[in-house]
Short mmCIF file of C-alpha atoms in Angstrom, two decimals:
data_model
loop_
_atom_site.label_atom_id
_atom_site.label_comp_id
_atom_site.label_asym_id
_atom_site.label_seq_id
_atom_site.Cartn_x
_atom_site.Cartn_y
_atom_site.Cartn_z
CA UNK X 1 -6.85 -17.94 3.20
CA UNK X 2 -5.52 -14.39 2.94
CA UNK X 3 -7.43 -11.81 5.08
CA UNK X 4 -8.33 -9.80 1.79
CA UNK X 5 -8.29 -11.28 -1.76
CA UNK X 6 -8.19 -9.69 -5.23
CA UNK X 7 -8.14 -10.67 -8.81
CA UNK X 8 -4.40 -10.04 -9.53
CA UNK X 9 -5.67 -9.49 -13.57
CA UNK X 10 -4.26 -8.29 -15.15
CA UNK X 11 -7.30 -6.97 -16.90
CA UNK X 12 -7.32 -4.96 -20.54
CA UNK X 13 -10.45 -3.11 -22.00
CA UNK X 14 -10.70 -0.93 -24.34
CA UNK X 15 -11.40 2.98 -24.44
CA UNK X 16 -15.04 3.75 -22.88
CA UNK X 17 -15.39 0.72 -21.03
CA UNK X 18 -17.05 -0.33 -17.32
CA UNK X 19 -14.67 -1.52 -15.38
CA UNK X 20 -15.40 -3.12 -12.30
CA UNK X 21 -12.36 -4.30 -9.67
CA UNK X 22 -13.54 -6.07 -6.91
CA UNK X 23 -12.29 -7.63 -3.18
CA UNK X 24 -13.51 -10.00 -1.06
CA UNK X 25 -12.35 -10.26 2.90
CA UNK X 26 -12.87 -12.58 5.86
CA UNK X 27 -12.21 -10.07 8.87
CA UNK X 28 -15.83 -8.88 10.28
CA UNK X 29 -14.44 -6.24 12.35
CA UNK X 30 -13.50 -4.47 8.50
CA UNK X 31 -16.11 -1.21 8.49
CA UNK X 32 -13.31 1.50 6.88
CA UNK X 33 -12.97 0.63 3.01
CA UNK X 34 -10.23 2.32 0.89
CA UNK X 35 -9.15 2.08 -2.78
CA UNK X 36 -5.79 2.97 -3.67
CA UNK X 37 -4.12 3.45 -7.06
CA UNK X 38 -1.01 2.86 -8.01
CA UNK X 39 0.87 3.93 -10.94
CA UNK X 40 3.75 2.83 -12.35
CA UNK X 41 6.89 3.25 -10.68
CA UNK X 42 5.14 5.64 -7.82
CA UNK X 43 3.82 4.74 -4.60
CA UNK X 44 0.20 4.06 -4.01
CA UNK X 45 -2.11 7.13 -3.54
CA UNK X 46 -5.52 7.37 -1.97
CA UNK X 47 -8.65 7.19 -4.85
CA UNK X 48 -11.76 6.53 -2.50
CA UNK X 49 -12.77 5.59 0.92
CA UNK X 50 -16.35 4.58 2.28
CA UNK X 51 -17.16 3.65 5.87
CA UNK X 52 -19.33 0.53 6.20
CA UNK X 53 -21.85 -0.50 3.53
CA UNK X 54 -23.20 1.40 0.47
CA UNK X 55 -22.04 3.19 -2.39
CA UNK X 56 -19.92 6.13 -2.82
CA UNK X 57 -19.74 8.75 -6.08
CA UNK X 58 -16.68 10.55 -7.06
CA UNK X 59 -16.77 11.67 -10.61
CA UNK X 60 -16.55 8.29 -13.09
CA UNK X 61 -15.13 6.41 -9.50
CA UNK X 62 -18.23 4.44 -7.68
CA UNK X 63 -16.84 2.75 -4.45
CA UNK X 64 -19.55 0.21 -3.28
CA UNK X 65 -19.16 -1.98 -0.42
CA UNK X 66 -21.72 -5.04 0.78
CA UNK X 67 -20.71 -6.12 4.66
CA UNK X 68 -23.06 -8.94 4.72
CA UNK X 69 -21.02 -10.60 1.65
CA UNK X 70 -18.09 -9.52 2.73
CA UNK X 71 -17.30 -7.88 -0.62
CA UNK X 72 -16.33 -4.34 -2.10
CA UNK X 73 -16.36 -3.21 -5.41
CA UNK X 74 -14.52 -0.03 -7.49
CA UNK X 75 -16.57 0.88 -10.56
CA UNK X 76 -14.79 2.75 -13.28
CA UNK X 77 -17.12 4.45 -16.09
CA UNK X 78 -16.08 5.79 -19.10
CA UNK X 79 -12.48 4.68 -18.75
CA UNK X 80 -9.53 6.36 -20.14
CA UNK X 81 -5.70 5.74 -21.00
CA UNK X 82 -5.06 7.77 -18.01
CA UNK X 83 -6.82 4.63 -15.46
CA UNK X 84 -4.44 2.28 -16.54
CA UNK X 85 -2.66 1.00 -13.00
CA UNK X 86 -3.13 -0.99 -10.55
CA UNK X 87 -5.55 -0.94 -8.01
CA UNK X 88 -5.29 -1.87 -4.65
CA UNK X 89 -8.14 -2.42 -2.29
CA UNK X 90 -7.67 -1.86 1.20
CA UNK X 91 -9.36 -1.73 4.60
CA UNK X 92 -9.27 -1.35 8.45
CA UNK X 93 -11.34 -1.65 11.54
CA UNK X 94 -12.54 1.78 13.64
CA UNK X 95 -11.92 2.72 16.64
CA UNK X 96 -8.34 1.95 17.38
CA UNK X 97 -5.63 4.55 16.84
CA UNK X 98 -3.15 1.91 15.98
CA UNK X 99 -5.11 -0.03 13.44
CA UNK X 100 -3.12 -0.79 10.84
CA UNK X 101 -4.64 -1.04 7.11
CA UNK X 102 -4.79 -4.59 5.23
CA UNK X 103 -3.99 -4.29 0.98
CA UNK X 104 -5.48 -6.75 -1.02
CA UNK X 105 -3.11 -7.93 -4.00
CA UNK X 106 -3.77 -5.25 -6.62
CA UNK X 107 -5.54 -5.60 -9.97
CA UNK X 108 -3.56 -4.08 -13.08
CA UNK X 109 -5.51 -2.50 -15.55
CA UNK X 110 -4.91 -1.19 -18.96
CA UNK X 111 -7.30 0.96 -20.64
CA UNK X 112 -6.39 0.90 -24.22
CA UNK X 113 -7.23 3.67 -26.80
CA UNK W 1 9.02 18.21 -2.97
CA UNK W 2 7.50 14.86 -2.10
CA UNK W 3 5.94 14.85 1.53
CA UNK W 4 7.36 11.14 2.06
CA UNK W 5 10.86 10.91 0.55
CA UNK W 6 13.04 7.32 -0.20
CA UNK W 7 16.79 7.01 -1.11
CA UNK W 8 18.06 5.12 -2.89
CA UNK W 9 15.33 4.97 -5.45
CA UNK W 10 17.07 1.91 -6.67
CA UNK W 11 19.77 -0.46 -5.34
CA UNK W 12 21.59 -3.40 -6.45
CA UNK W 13 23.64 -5.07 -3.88
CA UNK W 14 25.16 -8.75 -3.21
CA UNK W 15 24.25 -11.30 -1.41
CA UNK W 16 25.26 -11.40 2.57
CA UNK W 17 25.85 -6.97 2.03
CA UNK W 18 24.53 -4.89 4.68
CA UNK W 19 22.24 -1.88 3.75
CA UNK W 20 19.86 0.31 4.80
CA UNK W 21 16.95 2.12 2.95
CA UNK W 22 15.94 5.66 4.26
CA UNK W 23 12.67 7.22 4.36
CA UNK W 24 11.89 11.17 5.69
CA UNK W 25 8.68 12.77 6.13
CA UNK W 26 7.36 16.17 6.26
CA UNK W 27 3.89 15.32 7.32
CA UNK W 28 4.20 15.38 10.54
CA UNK W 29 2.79 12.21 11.03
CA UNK W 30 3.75 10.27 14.31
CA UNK W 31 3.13 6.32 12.52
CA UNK W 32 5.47 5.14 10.12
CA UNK W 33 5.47 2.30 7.90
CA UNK W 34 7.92 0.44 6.01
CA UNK W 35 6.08 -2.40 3.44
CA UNK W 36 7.15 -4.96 0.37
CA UNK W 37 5.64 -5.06 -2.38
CA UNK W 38 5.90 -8.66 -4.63
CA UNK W 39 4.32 -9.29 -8.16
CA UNK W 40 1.00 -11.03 -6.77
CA UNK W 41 1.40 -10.39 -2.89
CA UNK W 42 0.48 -7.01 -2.75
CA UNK W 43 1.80 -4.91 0.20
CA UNK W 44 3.00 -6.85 3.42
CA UNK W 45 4.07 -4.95 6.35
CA UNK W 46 7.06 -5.12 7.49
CA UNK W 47 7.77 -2.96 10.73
CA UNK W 48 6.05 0.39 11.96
CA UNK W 49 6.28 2.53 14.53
CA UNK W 50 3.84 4.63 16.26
CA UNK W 51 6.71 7.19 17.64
CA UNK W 52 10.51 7.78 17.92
CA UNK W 53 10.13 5.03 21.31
CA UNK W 54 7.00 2.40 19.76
CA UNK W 55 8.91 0.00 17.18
CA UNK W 56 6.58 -3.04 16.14
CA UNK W 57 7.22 -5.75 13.53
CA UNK W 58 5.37 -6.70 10.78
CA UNK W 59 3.88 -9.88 8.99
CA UNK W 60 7.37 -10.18 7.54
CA UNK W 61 9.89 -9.07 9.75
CA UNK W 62 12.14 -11.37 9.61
CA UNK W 63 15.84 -10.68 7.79
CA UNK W 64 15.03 -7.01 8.57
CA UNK W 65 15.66 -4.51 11.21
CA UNK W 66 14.60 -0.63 11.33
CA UNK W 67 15.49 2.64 13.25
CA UNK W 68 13.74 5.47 14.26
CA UNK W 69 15.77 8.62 14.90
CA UNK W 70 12.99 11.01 15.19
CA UNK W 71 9.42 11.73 14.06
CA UNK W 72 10.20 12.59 10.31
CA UNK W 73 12.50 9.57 9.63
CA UNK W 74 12.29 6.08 10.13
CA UNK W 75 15.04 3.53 8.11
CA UNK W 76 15.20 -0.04 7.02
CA UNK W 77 18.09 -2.50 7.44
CA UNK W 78 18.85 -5.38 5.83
CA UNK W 79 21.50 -6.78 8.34
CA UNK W 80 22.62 -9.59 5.36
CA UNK W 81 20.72 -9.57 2.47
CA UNK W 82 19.47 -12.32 0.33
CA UNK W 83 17.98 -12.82 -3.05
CA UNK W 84 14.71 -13.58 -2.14
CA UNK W 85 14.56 -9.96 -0.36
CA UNK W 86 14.90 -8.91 -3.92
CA UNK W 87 11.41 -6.44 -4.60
CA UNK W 88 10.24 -2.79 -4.22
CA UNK W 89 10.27 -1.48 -0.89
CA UNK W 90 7.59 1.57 0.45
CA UNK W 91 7.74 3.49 3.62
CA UNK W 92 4.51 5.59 4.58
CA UNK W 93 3.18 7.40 7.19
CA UNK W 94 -0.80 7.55 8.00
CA UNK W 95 -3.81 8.94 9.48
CA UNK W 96 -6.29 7.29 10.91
CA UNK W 97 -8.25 7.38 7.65
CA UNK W 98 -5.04 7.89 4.62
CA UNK W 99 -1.84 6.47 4.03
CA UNK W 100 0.98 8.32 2.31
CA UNK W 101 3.64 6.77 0.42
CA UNK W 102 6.73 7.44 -0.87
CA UNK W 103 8.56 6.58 -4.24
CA UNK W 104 9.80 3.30 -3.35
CA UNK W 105 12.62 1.28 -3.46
CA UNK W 106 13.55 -0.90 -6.16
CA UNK W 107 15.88 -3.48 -4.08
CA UNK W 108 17.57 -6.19 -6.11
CA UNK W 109 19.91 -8.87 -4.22
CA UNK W 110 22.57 -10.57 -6.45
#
């Protein structure tokens, strides 16, 4: 079992929609929580972070992350052309300088007018 | 200009070839990261270093080798490469909290 999973997708709604992307992971010791997005032929850049459990708001983005399942989501409302990439989930443990982050697969979305 | 920078942006070579993928920064970020990306397998590691001296391999080290010749540039080697090392190559640098990527590398072994 890989440390973090992801639905590869890819995954096509229309104009408007919800979209939710979501990650499951087996490591624990996982409190820092990071989605990255990747267009393409660019390198992944940062969207959201969130530290242990909860939700986070950032304009249409809502990060939300559930410890005891093991489990964080990306919520993307209103979607437009612009969203369509992939999405990477990733996440770390705290506390250690050297703690390297863990990517789930990516899910590739197209958002289509 | 891009704060992490890759050259080539794209490279076809043949099998058993030597070459080496280049990465500069002008973060000023001591860690550096070089990673693969494959259609389904997302990003494995393969080296980083944590300064000029601190060289560490990856999940998938193997087939590769890397340098570090200062802070702002750290390079990838593919002592003989192979077609299966054919895929899109990343080097980063990071926080504690952000990682920073550049372009990538579009690597294709014939």
């Amino acid at each position: 079992q890989k440390e973090v999973e992801q639905d590869p997708g890819p995954l096509s709604v229309p104009e408007g929609a919800i979209v939710s992307l979501n990650c499951t992971y087996s490591n624990s010791a996982f409190q820092y929580f990071m989605w990255y997005r990747q267009y393409s032929r660019k390198g992944p850049e940062l969207l959201m972070y969130t530290y242990s459990s909860g939700n986070k708001e950032d304009g249409r983005f809502t990060a939300q992350v559930d410890k005891s399942s093991k489990y964080i989501s990306l919520f993307i409302r209103d979607s437009q052309p612009s969203d369509s990439a992939t999405y990477l989930c990733a996440m770390s443990a705290v506390g250690n300088y050297g703690q390297n982050f863990v990517f789930g697969p990516g899910t590739r979305l197209s958002v289509l007018p | 200009d891009a704060d992490v920078t890759q050259t080539p942006r794209n490279r076809i070579t043949k099998t058993g070839k030597r070459i080496m993928l280049e990465c500069s920064q002008t973060k000023g970020h001591d860690r550096m990261y070089w990673y693969r990306q494959d259609p389904g397998l997302g990003l494995q590691l393969i080296y980083y270093s944590f300064d000029v001296k601190d060289i560490n391999k990856g999940e998938i080290s193997d087939g590769y080798s890397v340098s570090r010749q200062a802070q702002a540039k750290f390079s990838l080697s593919l002592e003989s490469a192979i077609p299966n090392q054919t895929a899109l190559y990343f080097c980063a640098t990071k926080t504690s909290t952000e990682a920073f990527f550049g372009q990538g590398t579009r690597l294709t072994v014939v």
